[in-house]
Short mmCIF file of C-alpha atoms in Angstrom, two decimals:
data_model
loop_
_atom_site.label_atom_id
_atom_site.label_comp_id
_atom_site.label_asym_id
_atom_site.label_seq_id
_atom_site.Cartn_x
_atom_site.Cartn_y
_atom_site.Cartn_z
CA MET K 1 0.01 -0.09 -0.17
CA LYS K 2 2.74 2.48 0.91
CA ALA K 3 4.53 1.70 -2.37
CA LEU K 4 1.14 2.44 -4.43
CA ALA K 5 0.70 5.55 -2.44
CA GLY K 6 4.36 6.55 -3.14
CA ASP K 7 3.74 5.73 -6.85
CA ARG K 8 0.74 7.97 -6.92
CA ARG K 9 2.64 10.68 -4.99
CA ALA K 10 5.42 10.52 -7.63
CA ARG K 11 2.96 10.61 -10.54
CA LEU K 12 1.01 13.69 -9.01
CA ARG K 13 4.48 15.59 -8.66
CA ALA K 14 5.41 14.55 -12.34
CA MET K 15 1.89 15.90 -13.47
CA LEU K 16 2.37 19.30 -11.41
CA ALA K 17 5.86 19.67 -13.03
CA ASP K 18 4.46 18.94 -16.56
CA LEU K 19 1.69 21.52 -16.03
CA LYS K 20 4.25 24.11 -14.84
CA MET K 21 2.82 24.42 -11.39
CA PRO K 22 5.87 24.91 -9.20
CA GLY K 23 3.87 26.51 -6.25
CA ALA K 24 1.65 23.44 -6.06
CA LEU K 25 4.69 21.15 -6.56
CA GLU K 26 6.39 22.63 -3.59
CA ALA K 27 3.49 22.42 -1.26
CA VAL K 28 2.26 19.06 -2.40
CA ASP K 29 4.04 16.88 0.00
CA GLY K 30 2.97 18.75 2.98
CA ILE K 31 -0.72 18.90 1.80
CA LEU K 32 -0.77 15.16 1.04
CA ALA K 33 0.56 14.38 4.48
CA GLN K 34 -2.23 16.48 6.25
CA ALA K 35 -4.73 14.54 3.89
CA ASP K 36 -3.09 11.32 4.81
CA SER K 37 -3.49 12.02 8.56
CA GLY K 38 -7.01 13.20 8.12
CA ALA K 39 -6.29 16.80 9.08
CA VAL K 40 -7.76 18.06 5.84
CA THR K 41 -10.53 16.51 3.57
CA ALA K 42 -9.84 15.86 -0.15
CA SER K 43 -11.53 19.16 -1.19
CA GLU K 44 -9.61 21.10 1.34
CA ALA K 45 -6.34 19.51 0.04
CA ILE K 46 -7.17 20.39 -3.45
CA GLU K 47 -8.10 24.01 -2.45
CA GLU K 48 -4.74 24.52 -0.51
CA LEU K 49 -2.88 23.01 -3.39
CA LEU K 50 -4.36 25.53 -5.90
CA SER K 51 -4.12 28.27 -3.50
CA ALA K 52 -0.31 27.50 -3.25
CA GLN K 53 0.17 27.99 -6.99
CA ILE K 54 -2.08 31.08 -7.14
CA LEU K 55 -0.06 32.81 -4.31
CA LEU K 56 3.17 32.15 -6.18
CA ARG K 57 1.84 33.25 -9.42
CA ASN K 58 0.53 36.60 -7.75
CA ASN K 59 3.87 37.04 -5.91
CA ARG K 60 5.84 36.58 -9.31
CA ARG K 61 3.47 39.03 -10.88
CA LEU K 62 3.82 41.63 -8.17
CA GLN K 63 7.69 41.20 -8.27
CA ALA K 64 7.55 41.88 -12.14
CA ALA K 65 5.33 44.78 -11.66
CA MET K 66 7.60 46.34 -8.95
CA ARG K 67 10.78 45.84 -11.13
CA SER K 68 9.06 47.66 -14.24
CA SER K 69 7.59 50.28 -12.17
CA ARG K 70 11.04 51.55 -10.99
CA LEU K 71 9.54 52.32 -7.59
CA PRO K 72 12.50 53.24 -5.60
CA ALA K 73 11.48 51.51 -2.33
CA VAL K 74 8.70 49.32 -0.73
CA LYS K 75 6.58 51.43 1.40
CA THR K 76 3.35 50.31 2.34
CA LEU K 77 0.05 51.86 4.23
CA ASP K 78 0.55 49.71 7.18
CA GLN K 79 3.99 51.11 7.72
CA PHE K 80 2.85 54.62 7.61
CA ASP K 81 2.75 56.43 11.13
CA PHE K 82 -0.41 58.31 11.04
CA SER K 83 -0.04 59.36 14.82
CA PHE K 84 3.07 61.37 13.69
CA GLN K 85 0.95 63.23 11.24
CA PRO K 86 -2.45 64.22 12.78
CA SER K 87 -3.24 66.64 9.82
CA ILE K 88 -3.68 63.52 7.58
CA LYS K 89 -7.43 62.25 7.34
CA ARG K 90 -6.82 58.59 7.83
CA ASP K 91 -10.23 57.60 6.47
CA GLN K 92 -9.24 59.51 3.14
CA ILE K 93 -6.07 57.70 2.75
CA GLU K 94 -7.46 54.13 3.63
CA SER K 95 -10.42 55.00 1.09
CA LEU K 96 -7.85 56.02 -1.58
CA HIS K 97 -6.16 52.54 -1.01
CA GLU K 98 -9.25 50.95 -1.94
CA LEU K 99 -8.30 52.20 -5.61
CA GLY K 100 -11.74 53.36 -6.64
CA PHE K 101 -10.05 56.60 -8.06
CA LEU K 102 -8.11 54.28 -10.36
CA GLU K 103 -11.37 52.94 -11.78
CA ARG K 104 -12.50 56.48 -12.38
CA ALA K 105 -9.26 57.89 -13.82
CA GLU K 106 -9.03 60.34 -10.98
CA ASN K 107 -5.69 61.96 -9.83
CA VAL K 108 -4.27 62.36 -6.25
CA ILE K 109 -2.06 65.32 -5.24
CA LEU K 110 -0.17 65.18 -2.12
CA LEU K 111 1.07 68.52 -0.98
CA GLY K 112 3.34 69.28 1.97
CA PRO K 113 6.90 70.29 3.24
CA PRO K 114 9.85 67.87 2.74
CA GLY K 115 9.91 64.73 4.71
CA VAL K 116 6.22 64.72 5.80
CA GLY K 117 5.36 61.28 4.13
CA LYS K 118 4.25 62.44 0.70
CA THR K 119 6.33 59.99 -1.32
CA HIS K 120 5.66 57.21 1.22
CA LEU K 121 1.90 57.50 0.61
CA ALA K 122 2.35 57.85 -3.13
CA ILE K 123 4.47 54.64 -3.35
CA SER K 124 2.02 52.66 -1.08
CA LEU K 125 -0.70 53.71 -3.50
CA ALA K 126 1.54 52.31 -6.38
CA ILE K 127 2.06 49.09 -4.56
CA ALA K 128 -1.49 48.54 -3.85
CA ALA K 129 -2.47 49.19 -7.41
CA ALA K 130 0.27 46.71 -8.53
CA GLU K 131 -0.92 44.12 -6.20
CA SER K 132 -4.33 44.40 -7.76
CA GLY K 133 -2.84 43.45 -11.14
CA ARG K 134 -2.66 47.01 -12.52
CA LYS K 135 0.44 48.45 -14.31
CA VAL K 136 2.24 51.21 -12.49
CA TYR K 137 5.20 53.43 -13.11
CA TYR K 138 7.21 55.84 -10.90
CA GLY K 139 9.38 58.80 -11.79
CA THR K 140 10.54 61.98 -10.38
CA LEU K 141 9.44 64.95 -12.35
CA ALA K 142 13.12 65.78 -13.38
CA ALA K 143 13.68 62.18 -14.51
CA LEU K 144 10.26 62.00 -16.43
CA ILE K 145 11.07 65.20 -18.32
CA ASP K 146 14.67 64.00 -19.02
CA SER K 147 13.14 60.81 -20.45
CA LEU K 148 10.60 62.93 -22.61
CA THR K 149 13.57 65.21 -23.78
CA GLU K 150 15.68 62.40 -24.89
CA ALA K 151 12.76 60.67 -26.69
CA ARG K 152 12.13 63.89 -28.56
CA ALA K 153 15.68 64.44 -29.52
CA ALA K 154 15.51 60.77 -30.92
CA GLY K 155 12.25 61.42 -32.73
CA ASN K 156 10.40 59.10 -30.42
CA LEU K 157 8.46 61.63 -28.43
CA SER K 158 4.89 60.22 -29.43
CA ARG K 159 5.97 56.73 -28.60
CA ARG K 160 7.46 57.64 -25.26
CA LEU K 161 4.18 59.59 -24.60
CA ARG K 162 2.16 56.48 -25.37
CA VAL K 163 4.36 54.32 -23.23
CA LEU K 164 3.81 56.61 -20.04
CA THR K 165 0.04 57.01 -20.78
CA HIS K 166 -0.49 53.20 -20.66
CA PRO K 167 0.01 52.57 -16.93
CA ALA K 168 -3.04 52.72 -14.88
CA LEU K 169 -1.06 54.75 -12.19
CA LEU K 170 1.71 57.04 -12.84
CA VAL K 171 3.61 58.55 -9.77
CA VAL K 172 5.30 61.82 -10.48
CA ASP K 173 7.24 62.59 -7.53
CA GLU K 174 9.14 65.88 -6.39
CA ILE K 175 7.24 68.61 -8.08
CA GLY K 176 9.10 71.99 -7.06
CA TYR K 177 12.30 70.24 -5.71
CA LEU K 178 14.36 71.11 -8.85
CA PRO K 179 13.90 74.08 -11.36
CA ILE K 180 12.22 73.15 -14.63
CA SER K 181 12.89 75.01 -17.83
CA GLN K 182 9.99 76.17 -20.06
CA ASP K 183 10.52 73.57 -22.45
CA GLY K 184 10.37 70.84 -19.84
CA ALA K 185 7.30 72.33 -18.62
CA VAL K 186 5.63 71.89 -22.05
CA LEU K 187 6.73 68.22 -22.12
CA PHE K 188 5.16 67.86 -18.73
CA PHE K 189 2.01 69.39 -19.84
CA GLN K 190 1.80 67.05 -22.87
CA LEU K 191 2.30 64.02 -20.55
CA ILE K 192 -0.46 64.93 -18.32
CA ASN K 193 -2.72 66.13 -21.13
CA ALA K 194 -2.30 62.56 -22.63
CA ARG K 195 -3.33 60.80 -19.48
CA HIS K 196 -6.18 63.31 -18.58
CA GLU K 197 -9.38 61.37 -18.05
CA ARG K 198 -7.69 58.09 -19.33
CA ALA K 199 -5.72 57.10 -16.21
CA SER K 200 -4.81 58.18 -12.89
CA THR K 201 -1.75 60.16 -11.97
CA VAL K 202 -0.54 60.63 -8.19
CA LEU K 203 1.66 63.63 -7.69
CA THR K 204 3.70 65.03 -4.81
CA SER K 205 5.01 68.59 -4.33
CA ASN K 206 6.34 70.70 -1.71
CA LYS K 207 4.87 73.73 -3.24
CA GLY K 208 1.32 75.06 -3.14
CA PHE K 209 -0.48 75.50 -6.34
CA GLU K 210 0.09 79.32 -6.26
CA GLU K 211 3.73 78.44 -6.63
CA TRP K 212 3.68 76.13 -9.64
CA GLY K 213 4.01 79.10 -11.92
CA GLY K 214 7.22 79.70 -10.67
CA VAL K 215 8.24 76.11 -10.60
CA LEU K 216 7.33 75.74 -14.22
CA GLY K 217 8.48 78.94 -15.32
CA ASP K 218 5.15 79.93 -16.99
CA GLU K 219 2.11 81.09 -14.99
CA ILE K 220 -0.26 80.16 -18.08
CA MET K 221 1.13 76.66 -18.56
CA ALA K 222 0.88 76.14 -14.87
CA ALA K 223 -2.95 77.48 -14.76
CA ALA K 224 -3.61 75.03 -17.62
CA LEU K 225 -1.79 72.06 -16.02
CA ILE K 226 -3.51 72.48 -12.72
CA ASP K 227 -6.84 72.72 -14.51
CA ARG K 228 -6.27 69.23 -16.04
CA LEU K 229 -5.10 67.87 -12.69
CA LEU K 230 -7.91 69.27 -10.61
CA HIS K 231 -10.67 68.26 -12.95
CA HIS K 232 -10.99 64.81 -11.18
CA CYS K 233 -8.69 65.03 -8.15
CA HIS K 234 -8.30 64.04 -4.44
CA ILE K 235 -5.90 66.55 -2.57
CA VAL K 236 -4.12 65.53 0.40
CA ASN K 237 -2.61 68.46 2.20
CA ILE K 238 -0.04 67.41 4.96
CA ARG K 239 0.97 70.00 7.53
CA GLY K 240 3.29 68.20 10.02
CA ASN K 241 6.69 67.30 11.20
CA SER K 242 9.25 65.78 9.04
CA TYR K 243 9.91 62.02 9.34
CA ARG K 244 13.54 62.45 8.22
CA MET K 245 13.86 65.13 10.93
CA ARG K 246 12.57 62.76 13.61
CA ALA K 247 14.87 60.17 12.55
CA HIS K 248 17.90 62.53 12.62
CA GLN K 249 16.60 63.68 16.04
CA ASP K 250 16.39 59.97 17.27
CA LEU K 251 19.99 59.23 16.01
CA LEU K 252 21.14 62.36 17.88
CA ARG K 253 19.53 61.45 21.02
CA THR K 254 20.87 58.01 20.92
CA ALA K 255 24.46 59.31 20.35
CA GLN K 256 24.29 61.76 23.13
CA GLU K 257 22.92 58.98 25.67
CA ARG K 258 25.75 56.86 24.52
CA ARG K 259 28.46 59.65 25.02
CA ARG K 260 26.82 60.33 28.47
CA GLY K 261 27.12 56.70 29.25
CA GLU K 262 30.79 56.68 28.27
CA VAL K 263 31.81 59.71 30.47
CA GLU K 264 29.92 58.58 33.68
CA PRO K 265 32.25 57.47 36.49
CA SER K 266 32.34 54.04 37.18
#
């Protein structure tokens, strides 16, 4: 009987390998052991086997999406410290992470001084979108403009705009951190115009809208851009302390405590 059971297990493993189901193949021995002991029913064993394969497939899909998205880090909503930023409406952020705004091709703009968590929230929205199977892409404003400038010089601007219009979610980070030429502002407007009412864009900026004219070097261009963005938009205005400053203060405090411990008499 044991030999027959062993033969059946070997055939099952061979079939899973032939079907290219590595997740199920990795889990099958443990699941069969549970079934043999009576810990799970036959239907439960099949469900666990298929779940293992689906989990692996989804993880691989997410990893591929993360690589192609060019996200600079993994930052999720459960890592965000809402207690440090009481100005943020937690229910608004959690609602955005349900991704209804993507289905409606709406935008999200995160405003606030440096270090308050704008990029963290933008990335967490992108990760949530990637986990849902959507294509996402990340870039700082400067990097995106450089990409468009290079494409135009090579005669490929239209194709590059199509590529950047395709993702369900585009993150444009750091608007206002570096100066932009008027030519770059025109390219940025073309990108936003191409995505307008077709796909969602999440933007972060340390400048209020009234300062975007100075950032883009053209008040009229800035007004037209803001008009496109705000047509269907969720605004998150963060007024709070800097996470990076808190981290620096924590490091300074630790160093001071260590020095005090070193000079205390024994």
